[in-house]
PDB file of C-alpha atoms in Angstrom:
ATOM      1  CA  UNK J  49      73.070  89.569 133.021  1.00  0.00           C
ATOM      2  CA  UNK J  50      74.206  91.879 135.832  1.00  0.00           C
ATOM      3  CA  UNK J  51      76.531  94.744 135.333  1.00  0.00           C
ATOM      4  CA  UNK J  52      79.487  93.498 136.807  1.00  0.00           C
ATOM      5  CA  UNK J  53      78.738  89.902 135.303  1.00  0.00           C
ATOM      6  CA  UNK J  54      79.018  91.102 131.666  1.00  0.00           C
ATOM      7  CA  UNK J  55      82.642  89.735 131.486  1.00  0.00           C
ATOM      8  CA  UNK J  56      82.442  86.549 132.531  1.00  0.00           C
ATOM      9  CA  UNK J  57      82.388  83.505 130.201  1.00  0.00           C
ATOM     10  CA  UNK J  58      83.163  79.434 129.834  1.00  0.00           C
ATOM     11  CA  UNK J  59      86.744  80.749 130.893  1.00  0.00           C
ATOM     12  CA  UNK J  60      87.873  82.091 134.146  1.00  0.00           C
ATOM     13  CA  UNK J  61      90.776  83.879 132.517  1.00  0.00           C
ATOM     14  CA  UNK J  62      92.542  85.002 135.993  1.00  0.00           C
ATOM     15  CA  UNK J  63      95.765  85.835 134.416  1.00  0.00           C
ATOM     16  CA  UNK J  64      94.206  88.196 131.314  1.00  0.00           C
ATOM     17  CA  UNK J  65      92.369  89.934 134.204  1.00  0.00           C
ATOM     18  CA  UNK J  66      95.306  90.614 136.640  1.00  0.00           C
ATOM     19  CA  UNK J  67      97.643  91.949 133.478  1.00  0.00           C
ATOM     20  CA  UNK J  68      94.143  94.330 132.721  1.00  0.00           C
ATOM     21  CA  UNK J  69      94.047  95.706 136.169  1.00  0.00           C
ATOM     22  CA  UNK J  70      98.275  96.484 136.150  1.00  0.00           C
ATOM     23  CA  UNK J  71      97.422  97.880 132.916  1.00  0.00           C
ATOM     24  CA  UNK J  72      94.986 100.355 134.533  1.00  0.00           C
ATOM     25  CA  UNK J  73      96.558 101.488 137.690  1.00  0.00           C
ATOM     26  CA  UNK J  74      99.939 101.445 135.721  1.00  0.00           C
ATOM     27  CA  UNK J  75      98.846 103.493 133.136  1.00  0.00           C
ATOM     28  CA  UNK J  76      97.346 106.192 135.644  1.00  0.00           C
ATOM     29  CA  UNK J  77     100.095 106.019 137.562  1.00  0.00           C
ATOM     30  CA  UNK J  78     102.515 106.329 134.083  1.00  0.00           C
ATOM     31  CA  UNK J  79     100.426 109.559 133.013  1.00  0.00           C
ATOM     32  CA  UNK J  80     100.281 110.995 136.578  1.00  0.00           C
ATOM     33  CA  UNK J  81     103.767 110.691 136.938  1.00  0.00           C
ATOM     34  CA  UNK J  82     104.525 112.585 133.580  1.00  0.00           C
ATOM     35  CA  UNK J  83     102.096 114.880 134.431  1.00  0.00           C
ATOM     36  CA  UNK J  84     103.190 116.055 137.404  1.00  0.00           C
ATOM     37  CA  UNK J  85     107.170 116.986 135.946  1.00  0.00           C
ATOM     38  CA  UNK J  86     104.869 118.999 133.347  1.00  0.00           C
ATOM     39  CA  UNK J  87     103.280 120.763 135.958  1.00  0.00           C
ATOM     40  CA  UNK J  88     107.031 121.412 137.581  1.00  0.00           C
ATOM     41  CA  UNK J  89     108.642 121.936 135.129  1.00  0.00           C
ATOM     42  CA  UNK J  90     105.957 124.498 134.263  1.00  0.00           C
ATOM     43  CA  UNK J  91     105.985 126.524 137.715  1.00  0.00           C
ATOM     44  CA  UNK J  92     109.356 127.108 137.958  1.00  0.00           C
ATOM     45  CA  UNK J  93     109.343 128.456 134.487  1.00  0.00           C
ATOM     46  CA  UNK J  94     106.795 130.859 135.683  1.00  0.00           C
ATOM     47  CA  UNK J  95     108.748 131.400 138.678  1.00  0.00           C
ATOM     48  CA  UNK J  96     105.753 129.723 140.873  1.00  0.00           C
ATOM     49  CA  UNK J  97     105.725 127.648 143.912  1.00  0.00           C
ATOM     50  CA  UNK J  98     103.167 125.556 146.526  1.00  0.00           C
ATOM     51  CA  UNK J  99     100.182 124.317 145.385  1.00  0.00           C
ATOM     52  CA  UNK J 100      99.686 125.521 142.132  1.00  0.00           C
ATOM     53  CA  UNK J 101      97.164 124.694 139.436  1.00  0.00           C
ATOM     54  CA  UNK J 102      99.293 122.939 137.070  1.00  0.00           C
ATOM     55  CA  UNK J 103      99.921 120.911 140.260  1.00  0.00           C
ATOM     56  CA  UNK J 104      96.173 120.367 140.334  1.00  0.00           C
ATOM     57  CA  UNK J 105      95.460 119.709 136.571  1.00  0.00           C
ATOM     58  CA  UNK J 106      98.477 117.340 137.264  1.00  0.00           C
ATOM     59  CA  UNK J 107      96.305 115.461 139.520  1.00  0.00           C
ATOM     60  CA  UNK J 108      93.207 115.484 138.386  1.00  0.00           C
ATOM     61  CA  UNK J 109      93.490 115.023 134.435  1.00  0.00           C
ATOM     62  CA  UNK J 110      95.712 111.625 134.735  1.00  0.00           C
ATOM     63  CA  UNK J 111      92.559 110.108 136.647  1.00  0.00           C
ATOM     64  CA  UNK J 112      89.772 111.143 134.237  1.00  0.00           C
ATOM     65  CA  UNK J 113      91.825 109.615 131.411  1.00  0.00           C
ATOM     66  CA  UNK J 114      90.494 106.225 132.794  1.00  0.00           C
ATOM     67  CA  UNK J 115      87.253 106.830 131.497  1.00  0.00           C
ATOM     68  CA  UNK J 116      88.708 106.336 127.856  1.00  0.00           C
ATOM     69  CA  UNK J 117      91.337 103.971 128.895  1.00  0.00           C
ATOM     70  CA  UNK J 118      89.128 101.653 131.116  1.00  0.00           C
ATOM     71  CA  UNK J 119      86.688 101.438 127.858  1.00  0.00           C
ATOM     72  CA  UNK J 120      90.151 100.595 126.037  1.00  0.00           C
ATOM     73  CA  UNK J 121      91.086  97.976 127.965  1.00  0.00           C
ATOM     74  CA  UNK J 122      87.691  96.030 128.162  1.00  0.00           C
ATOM     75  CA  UNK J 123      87.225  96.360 124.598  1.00  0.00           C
ATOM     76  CA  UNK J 124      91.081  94.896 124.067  1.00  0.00           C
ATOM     77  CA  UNK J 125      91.742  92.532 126.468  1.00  0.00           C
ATOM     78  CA  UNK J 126      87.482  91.375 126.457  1.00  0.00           C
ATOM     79  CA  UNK J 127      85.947  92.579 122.981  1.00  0.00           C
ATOM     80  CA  UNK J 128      83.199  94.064 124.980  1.00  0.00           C
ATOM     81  CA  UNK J 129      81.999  97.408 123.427  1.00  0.00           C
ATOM     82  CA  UNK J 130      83.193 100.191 125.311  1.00  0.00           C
ATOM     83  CA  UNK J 131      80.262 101.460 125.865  1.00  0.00           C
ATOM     84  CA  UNK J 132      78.707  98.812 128.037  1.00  0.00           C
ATOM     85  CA  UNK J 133      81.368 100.263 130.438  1.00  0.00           C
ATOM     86  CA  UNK J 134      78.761 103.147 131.716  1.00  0.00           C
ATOM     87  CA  UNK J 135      75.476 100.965 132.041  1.00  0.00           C
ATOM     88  CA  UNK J 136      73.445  97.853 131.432  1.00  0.00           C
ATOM     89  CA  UNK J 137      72.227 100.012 128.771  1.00  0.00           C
ATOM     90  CA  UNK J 138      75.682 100.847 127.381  1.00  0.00           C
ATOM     91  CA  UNK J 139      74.197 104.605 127.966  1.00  0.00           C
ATOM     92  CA  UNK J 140      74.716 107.468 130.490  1.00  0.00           C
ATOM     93  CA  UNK J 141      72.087 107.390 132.469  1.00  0.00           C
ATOM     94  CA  UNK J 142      70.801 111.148 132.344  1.00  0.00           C
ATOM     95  CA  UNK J 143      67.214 110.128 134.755  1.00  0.00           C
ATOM     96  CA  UNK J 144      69.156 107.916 137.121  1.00  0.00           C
ATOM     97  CA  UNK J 145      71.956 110.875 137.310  1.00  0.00           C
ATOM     98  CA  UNK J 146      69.482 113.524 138.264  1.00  0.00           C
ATOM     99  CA  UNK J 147      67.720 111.697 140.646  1.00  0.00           C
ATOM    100  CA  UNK J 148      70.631 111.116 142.339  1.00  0.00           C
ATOM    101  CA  UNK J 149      72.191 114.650 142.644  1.00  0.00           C
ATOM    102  CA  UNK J 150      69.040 115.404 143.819  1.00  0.00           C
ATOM    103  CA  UNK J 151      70.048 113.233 146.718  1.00  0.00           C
ATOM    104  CA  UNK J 152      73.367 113.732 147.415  1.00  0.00           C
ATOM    105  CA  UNK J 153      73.867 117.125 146.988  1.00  0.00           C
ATOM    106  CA  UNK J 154      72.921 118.181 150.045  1.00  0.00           C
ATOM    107  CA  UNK J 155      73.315 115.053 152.316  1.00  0.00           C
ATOM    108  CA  UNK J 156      77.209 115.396 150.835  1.00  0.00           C
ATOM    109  CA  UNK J 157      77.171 119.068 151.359  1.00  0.00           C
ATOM    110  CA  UNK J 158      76.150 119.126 155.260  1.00  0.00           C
ATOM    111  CA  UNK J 159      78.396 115.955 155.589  1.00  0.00           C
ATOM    112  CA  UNK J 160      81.507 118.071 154.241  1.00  0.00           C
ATOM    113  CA  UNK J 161      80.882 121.212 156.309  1.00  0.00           C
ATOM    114  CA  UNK J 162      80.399 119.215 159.687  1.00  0.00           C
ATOM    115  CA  UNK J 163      83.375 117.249 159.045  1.00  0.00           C
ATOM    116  CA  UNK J 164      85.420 120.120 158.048  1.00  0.00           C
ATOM    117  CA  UNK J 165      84.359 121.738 161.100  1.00  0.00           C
ATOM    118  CA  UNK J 166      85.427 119.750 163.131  1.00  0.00           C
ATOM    119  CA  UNK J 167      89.421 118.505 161.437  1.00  0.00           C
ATOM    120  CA  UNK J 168      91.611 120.985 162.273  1.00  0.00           C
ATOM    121  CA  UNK J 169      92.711 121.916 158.736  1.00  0.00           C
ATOM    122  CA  UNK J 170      96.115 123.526 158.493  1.00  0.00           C
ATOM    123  CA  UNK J 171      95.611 127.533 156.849  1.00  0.00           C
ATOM    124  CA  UNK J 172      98.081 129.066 153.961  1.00  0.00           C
ATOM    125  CA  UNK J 173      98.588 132.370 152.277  1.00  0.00           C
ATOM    126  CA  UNK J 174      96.396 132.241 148.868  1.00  0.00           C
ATOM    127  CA  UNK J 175      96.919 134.816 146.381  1.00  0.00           C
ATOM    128  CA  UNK J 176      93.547 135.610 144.564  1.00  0.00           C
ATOM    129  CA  UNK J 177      95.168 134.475 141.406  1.00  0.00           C
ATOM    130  CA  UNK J 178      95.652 130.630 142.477  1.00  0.00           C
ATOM    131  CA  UNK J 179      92.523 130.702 144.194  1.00  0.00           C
ATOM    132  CA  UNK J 180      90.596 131.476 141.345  1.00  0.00           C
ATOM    133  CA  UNK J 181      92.857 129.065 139.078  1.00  0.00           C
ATOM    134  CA  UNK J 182      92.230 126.148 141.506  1.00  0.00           C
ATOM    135  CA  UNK J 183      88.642 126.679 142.021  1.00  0.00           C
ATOM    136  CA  UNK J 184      88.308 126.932 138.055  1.00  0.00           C
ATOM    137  CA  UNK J 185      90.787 124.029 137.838  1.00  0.00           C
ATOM    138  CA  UNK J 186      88.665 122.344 140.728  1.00  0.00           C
ATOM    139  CA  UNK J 187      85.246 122.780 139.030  1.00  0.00           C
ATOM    140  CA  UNK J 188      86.307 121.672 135.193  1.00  0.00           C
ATOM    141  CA  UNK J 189      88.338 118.194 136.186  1.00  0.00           C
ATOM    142  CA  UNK J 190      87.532 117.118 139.626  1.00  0.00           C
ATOM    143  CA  UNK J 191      84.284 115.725 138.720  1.00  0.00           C
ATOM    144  CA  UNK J 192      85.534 114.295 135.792  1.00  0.00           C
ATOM    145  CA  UNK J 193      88.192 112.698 137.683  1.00  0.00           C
ATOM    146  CA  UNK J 194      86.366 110.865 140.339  1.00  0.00           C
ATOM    147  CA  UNK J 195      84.463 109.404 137.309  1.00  0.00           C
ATOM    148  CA  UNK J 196      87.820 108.372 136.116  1.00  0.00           C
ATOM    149  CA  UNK J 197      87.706 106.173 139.013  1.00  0.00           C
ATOM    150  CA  UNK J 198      84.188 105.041 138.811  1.00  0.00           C
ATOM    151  CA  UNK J 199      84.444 103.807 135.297  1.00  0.00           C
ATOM    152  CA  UNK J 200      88.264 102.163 136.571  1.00  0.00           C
ATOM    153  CA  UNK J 201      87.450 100.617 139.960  1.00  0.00           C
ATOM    154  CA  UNK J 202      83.857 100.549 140.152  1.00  0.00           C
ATOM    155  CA  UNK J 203      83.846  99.590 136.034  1.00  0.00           C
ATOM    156  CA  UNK J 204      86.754  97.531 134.766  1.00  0.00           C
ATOM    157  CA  UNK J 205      88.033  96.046 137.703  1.00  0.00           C
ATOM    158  CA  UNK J 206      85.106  95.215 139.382  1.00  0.00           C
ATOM    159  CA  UNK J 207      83.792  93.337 136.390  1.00  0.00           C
ATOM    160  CA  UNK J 208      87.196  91.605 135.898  1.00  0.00           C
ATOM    161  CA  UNK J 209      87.033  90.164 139.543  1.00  0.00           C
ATOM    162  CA  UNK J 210      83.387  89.522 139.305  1.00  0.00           C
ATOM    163  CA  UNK J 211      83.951  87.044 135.975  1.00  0.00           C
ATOM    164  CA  UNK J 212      86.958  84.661 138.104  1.00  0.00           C
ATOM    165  CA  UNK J 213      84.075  82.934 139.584  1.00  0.00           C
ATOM    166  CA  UNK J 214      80.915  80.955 138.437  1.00  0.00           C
ATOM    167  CA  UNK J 215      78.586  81.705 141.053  1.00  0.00           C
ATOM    168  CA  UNK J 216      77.021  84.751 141.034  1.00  0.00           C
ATOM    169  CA  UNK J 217      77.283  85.136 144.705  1.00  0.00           C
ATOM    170  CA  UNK J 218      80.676  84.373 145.142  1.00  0.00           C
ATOM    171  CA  UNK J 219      81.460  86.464 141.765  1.00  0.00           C
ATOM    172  CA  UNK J 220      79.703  89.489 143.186  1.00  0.00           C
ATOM    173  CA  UNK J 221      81.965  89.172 146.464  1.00  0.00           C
ATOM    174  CA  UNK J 222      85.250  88.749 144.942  1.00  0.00           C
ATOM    175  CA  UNK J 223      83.957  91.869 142.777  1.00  0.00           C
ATOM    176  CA  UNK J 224      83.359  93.945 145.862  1.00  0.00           C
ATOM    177  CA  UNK J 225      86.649  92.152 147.625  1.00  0.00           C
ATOM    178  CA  UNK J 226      89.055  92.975 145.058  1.00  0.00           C
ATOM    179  CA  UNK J 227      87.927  96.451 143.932  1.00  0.00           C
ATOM    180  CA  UNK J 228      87.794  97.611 146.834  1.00  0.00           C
ATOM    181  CA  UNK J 229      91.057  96.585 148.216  1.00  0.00           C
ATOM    182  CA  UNK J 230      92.351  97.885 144.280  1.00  0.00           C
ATOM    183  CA  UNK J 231      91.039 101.181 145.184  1.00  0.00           C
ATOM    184  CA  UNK J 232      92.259 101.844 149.072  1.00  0.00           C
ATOM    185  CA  UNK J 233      95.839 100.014 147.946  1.00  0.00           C
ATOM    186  CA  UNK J 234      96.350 102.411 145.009  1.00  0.00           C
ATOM    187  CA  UNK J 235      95.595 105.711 147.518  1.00  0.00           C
ATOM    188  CA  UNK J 236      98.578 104.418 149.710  1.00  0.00           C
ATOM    189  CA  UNK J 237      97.389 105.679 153.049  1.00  0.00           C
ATOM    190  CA  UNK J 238      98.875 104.095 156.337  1.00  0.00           C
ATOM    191  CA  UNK J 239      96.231 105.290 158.374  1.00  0.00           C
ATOM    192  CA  UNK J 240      93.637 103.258 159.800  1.00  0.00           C
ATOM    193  CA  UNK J 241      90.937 105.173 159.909  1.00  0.00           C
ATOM    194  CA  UNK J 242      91.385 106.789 156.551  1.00  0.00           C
ATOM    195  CA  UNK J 243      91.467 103.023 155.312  1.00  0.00           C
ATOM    196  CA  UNK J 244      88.934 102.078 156.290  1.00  0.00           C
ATOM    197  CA  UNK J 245      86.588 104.903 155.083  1.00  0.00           C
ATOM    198  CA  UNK J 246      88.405 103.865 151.620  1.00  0.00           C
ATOM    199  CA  UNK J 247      87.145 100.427 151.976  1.00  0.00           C
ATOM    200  CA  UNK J 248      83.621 101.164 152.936  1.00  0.00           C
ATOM    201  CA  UNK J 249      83.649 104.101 150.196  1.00  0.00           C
ATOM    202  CA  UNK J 250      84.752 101.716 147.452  1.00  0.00           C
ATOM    203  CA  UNK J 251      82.357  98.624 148.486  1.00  0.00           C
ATOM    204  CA  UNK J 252      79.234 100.902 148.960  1.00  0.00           C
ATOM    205  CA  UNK J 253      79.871 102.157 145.386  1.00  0.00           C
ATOM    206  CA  UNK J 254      79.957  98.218 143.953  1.00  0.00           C
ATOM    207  CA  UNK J 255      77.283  97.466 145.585  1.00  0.00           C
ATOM    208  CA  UNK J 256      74.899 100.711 143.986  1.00  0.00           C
ATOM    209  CA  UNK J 257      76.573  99.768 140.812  1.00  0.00           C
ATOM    210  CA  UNK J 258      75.147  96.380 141.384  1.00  0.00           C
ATOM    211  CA  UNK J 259      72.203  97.374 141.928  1.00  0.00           C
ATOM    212  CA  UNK J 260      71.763 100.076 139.878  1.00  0.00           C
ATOM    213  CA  UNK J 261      73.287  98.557 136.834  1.00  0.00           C
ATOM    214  CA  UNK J 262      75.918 101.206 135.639  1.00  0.00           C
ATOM    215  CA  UNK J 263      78.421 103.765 137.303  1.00  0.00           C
ATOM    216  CA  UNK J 264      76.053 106.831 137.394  1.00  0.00           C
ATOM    217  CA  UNK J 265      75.054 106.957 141.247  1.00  0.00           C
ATOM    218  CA  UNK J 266      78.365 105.960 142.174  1.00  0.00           C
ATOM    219  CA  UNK J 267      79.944 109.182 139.949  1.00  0.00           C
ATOM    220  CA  UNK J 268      77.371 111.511 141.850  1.00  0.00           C
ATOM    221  CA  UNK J 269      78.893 110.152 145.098  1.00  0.00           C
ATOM    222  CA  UNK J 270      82.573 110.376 144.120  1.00  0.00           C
ATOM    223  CA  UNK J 271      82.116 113.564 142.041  1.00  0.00           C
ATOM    224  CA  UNK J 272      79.972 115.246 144.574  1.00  0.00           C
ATOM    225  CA  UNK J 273      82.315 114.290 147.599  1.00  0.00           C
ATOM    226  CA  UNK J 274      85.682 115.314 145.947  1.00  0.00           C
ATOM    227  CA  UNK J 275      84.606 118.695 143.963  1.00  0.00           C
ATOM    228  CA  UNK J 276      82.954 119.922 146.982  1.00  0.00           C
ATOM    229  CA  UNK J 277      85.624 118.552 149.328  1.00  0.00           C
ATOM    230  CA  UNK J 278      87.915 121.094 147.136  1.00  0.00           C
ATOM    231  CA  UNK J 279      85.949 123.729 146.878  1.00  0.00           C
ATOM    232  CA  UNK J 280      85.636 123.831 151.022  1.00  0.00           C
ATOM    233  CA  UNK J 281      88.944 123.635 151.456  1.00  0.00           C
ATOM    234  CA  UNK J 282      89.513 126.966 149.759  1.00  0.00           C
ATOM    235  CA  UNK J 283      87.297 128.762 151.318  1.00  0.00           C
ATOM    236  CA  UNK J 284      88.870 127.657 154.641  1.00  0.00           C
ATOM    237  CA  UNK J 285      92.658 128.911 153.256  1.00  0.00           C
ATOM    238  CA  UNK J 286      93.798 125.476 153.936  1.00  0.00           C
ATOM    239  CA  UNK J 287      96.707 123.743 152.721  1.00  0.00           C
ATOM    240  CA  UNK J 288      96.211 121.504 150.327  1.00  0.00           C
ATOM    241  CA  UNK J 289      99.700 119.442 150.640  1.00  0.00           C
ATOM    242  CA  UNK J 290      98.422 119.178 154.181  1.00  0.00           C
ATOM    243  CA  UNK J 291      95.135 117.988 153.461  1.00  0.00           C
ATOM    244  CA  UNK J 292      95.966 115.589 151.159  1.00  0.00           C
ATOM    245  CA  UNK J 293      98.228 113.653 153.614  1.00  0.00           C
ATOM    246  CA  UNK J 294      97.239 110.326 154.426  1.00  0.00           C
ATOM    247  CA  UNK J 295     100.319 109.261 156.827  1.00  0.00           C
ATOM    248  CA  UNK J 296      99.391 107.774 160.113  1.00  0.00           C
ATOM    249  CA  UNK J 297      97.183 109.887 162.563  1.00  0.00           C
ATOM    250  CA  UNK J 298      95.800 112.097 160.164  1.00  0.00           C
ATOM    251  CA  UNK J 299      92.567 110.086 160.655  1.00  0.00           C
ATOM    252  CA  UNK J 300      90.105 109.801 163.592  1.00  0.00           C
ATOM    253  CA  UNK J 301      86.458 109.290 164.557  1.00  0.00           C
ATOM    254  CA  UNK J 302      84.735 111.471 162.669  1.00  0.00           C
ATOM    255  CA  UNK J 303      85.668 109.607 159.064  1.00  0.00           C
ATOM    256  CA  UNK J 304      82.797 107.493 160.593  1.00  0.00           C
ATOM    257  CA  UNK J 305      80.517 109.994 159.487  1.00  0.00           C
ATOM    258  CA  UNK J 306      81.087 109.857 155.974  1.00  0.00           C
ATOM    259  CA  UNK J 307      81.038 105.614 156.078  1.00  0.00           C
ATOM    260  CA  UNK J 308      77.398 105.890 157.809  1.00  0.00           C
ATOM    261  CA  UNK J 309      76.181 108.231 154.874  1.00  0.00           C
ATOM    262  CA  UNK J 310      77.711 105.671 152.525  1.00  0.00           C
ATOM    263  CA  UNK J 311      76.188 103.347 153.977  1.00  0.00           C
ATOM    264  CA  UNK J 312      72.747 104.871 154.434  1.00  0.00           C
ATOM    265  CA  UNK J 313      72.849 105.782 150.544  1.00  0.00           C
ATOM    266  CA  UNK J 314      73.494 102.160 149.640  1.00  0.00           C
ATOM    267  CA  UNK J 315      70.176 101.063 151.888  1.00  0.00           C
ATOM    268  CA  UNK J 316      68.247 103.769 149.930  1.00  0.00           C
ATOM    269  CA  UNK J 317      69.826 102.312 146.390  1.00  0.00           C
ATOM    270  CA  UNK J 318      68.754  99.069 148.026  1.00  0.00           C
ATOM    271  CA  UNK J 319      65.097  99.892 148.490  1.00  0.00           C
ATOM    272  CA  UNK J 320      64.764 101.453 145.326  1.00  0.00           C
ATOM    273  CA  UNK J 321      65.623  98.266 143.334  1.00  0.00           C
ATOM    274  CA  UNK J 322      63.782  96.168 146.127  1.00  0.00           C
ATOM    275  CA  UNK J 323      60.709  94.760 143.875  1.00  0.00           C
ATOM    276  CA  UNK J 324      62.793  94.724 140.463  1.00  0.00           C
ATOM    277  CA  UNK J 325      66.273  93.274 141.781  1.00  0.00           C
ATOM    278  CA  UNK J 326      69.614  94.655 140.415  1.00  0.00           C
ATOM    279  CA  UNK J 327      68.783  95.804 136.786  1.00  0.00           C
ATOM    280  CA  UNK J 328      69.848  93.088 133.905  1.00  0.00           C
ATOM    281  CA  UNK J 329      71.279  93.325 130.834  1.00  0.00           C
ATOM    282  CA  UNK J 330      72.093  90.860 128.031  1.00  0.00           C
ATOM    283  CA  UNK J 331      75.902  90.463 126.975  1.00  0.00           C
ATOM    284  CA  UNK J 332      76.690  92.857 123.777  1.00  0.00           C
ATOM    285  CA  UNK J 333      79.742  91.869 122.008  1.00  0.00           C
ATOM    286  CA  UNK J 334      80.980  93.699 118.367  1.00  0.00           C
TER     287      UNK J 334
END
């Protein structure tokens, strides 16, 4: 069976998966919102303002918490091991992980500088004590967060969508459909552009976790794109409230650059898995 086929059974069970995926974005939501009056509550006791680190920690830690929570929730709501949440093989995938940063590493890297380059991102005053916080912060979460999302978008909901139909085919589209629209909703931008590069970020990742049979290509990607995204951004000064606005017309052309690279890597997962097909697993249940 394919990854995001290891839910599905005799029973469509449409409603089970629709109170699963409120469960998930509710709960990260629920602990990001307690986080962040932690991380308020916090400054002003230390008497600091801006963008801090608890501020960052407050953002990052919520997200990673769906690695546990995602495996929660399938095993609840599915009584699918938890494990079978990371791979066909119900295993990290150390090979198929280095391989990949291999990869992306520095297509991501010359991706992030050109694009950088050329936004015009808004400077601030950084003391070298919230610098070094942030970049510590930055390099000890961030990754683990954007595999919070992985093993919640790319994981749990994708397989829930992918079981509400009985043809492959169609179940690997409504998969794709509804994960991806999941995953652009849940960053509430109103910007076109920046929508769109959500959509084609989220459906390229389905698709290499198709193909690929677990989340660990997809986590290279995400983690890759948003540590060094961070890291960039503080050696530019910049402001992070201001870069993390998505309002209208903070997007433009150039977040075509990072959808072609998406794309591109997709074609290369593509050709890798071009003689064996997406890899298979059989259905574990405990």
């Amino acid at each position: 069976m394919e990854y995001q086929r290891v839910l599905a059974g005799d029973q469509r069970r449409i409603g089970r998966g629709i109170i699963a995926i409120i469960l998930l974005v509710g709960g990260m939501f629920g602990m990001t919102l307690g986080a962040v009056q932690i991380a308020f509550r916090l400054d002003a006791a230390l008497g600091l303002s801006g963008y801090t680190a608890s501020i960052q920690v407050a953002a990052m830690l919520p997200i990673a918490l769906l690695i546990p929570w995602s495996m929660f929730l399938q095993r609840w709501l599915y009584g699918v091991r938890a494990a079978s949440l990371t791979s066909v093989l119900n295993v990290f995938r150390t090979a198929v992980f280095g391989k990949a940063m291999l990869v992306v590493v520095p297509l991501w890297t010359i991706n992030l500088v050109i694009s950088n380059l050329v936004m015009d991102n808004a400077t601030t005053t950084w003391s070298t004590a919230s610098l070094a916080s942030i970049f510590l912060v930055t390099l000890l979460l961030t990754p683990l967060q954007a595999a919070g999302e992985e093993y919640g978008y790319r994981g749990l909901v994708f397989r829930i969508a992918a079981s509400w139909a009985k043809g492959p085919r169609t179940a690997l589209l409504i998969g794709i459909l509804v994960s991806s629209v999941v995953f652009a909703v849940v960053h509430f931008s109103t910007d076109p552009w920046v929508n769109l590069y959500y959509v084609v970020f989220a459906s390229t990742l389905a698709v290499i976790t198709w193909r690929s049979g677990g989340l660990e290509i997809g986590i290279v990607i995400h983690a890759v794109n948003n540590t060094l995204g961070f890291l960039i951004l503080l050696v530019l000064h910049a402001d992070f409230t201001a870069a993390n606005d998505r309002s209208n017309g903070v997007g433009s052309a150039i977040m075509l650059l990072p959808c072609t690279l998406h794309i591109a890597l997709t074609a290369w997962v593509w050709w890798q898995t071009r003689s064996s097909g997406p890899v298979r697993t059989r259905v574990q249940r405990t």
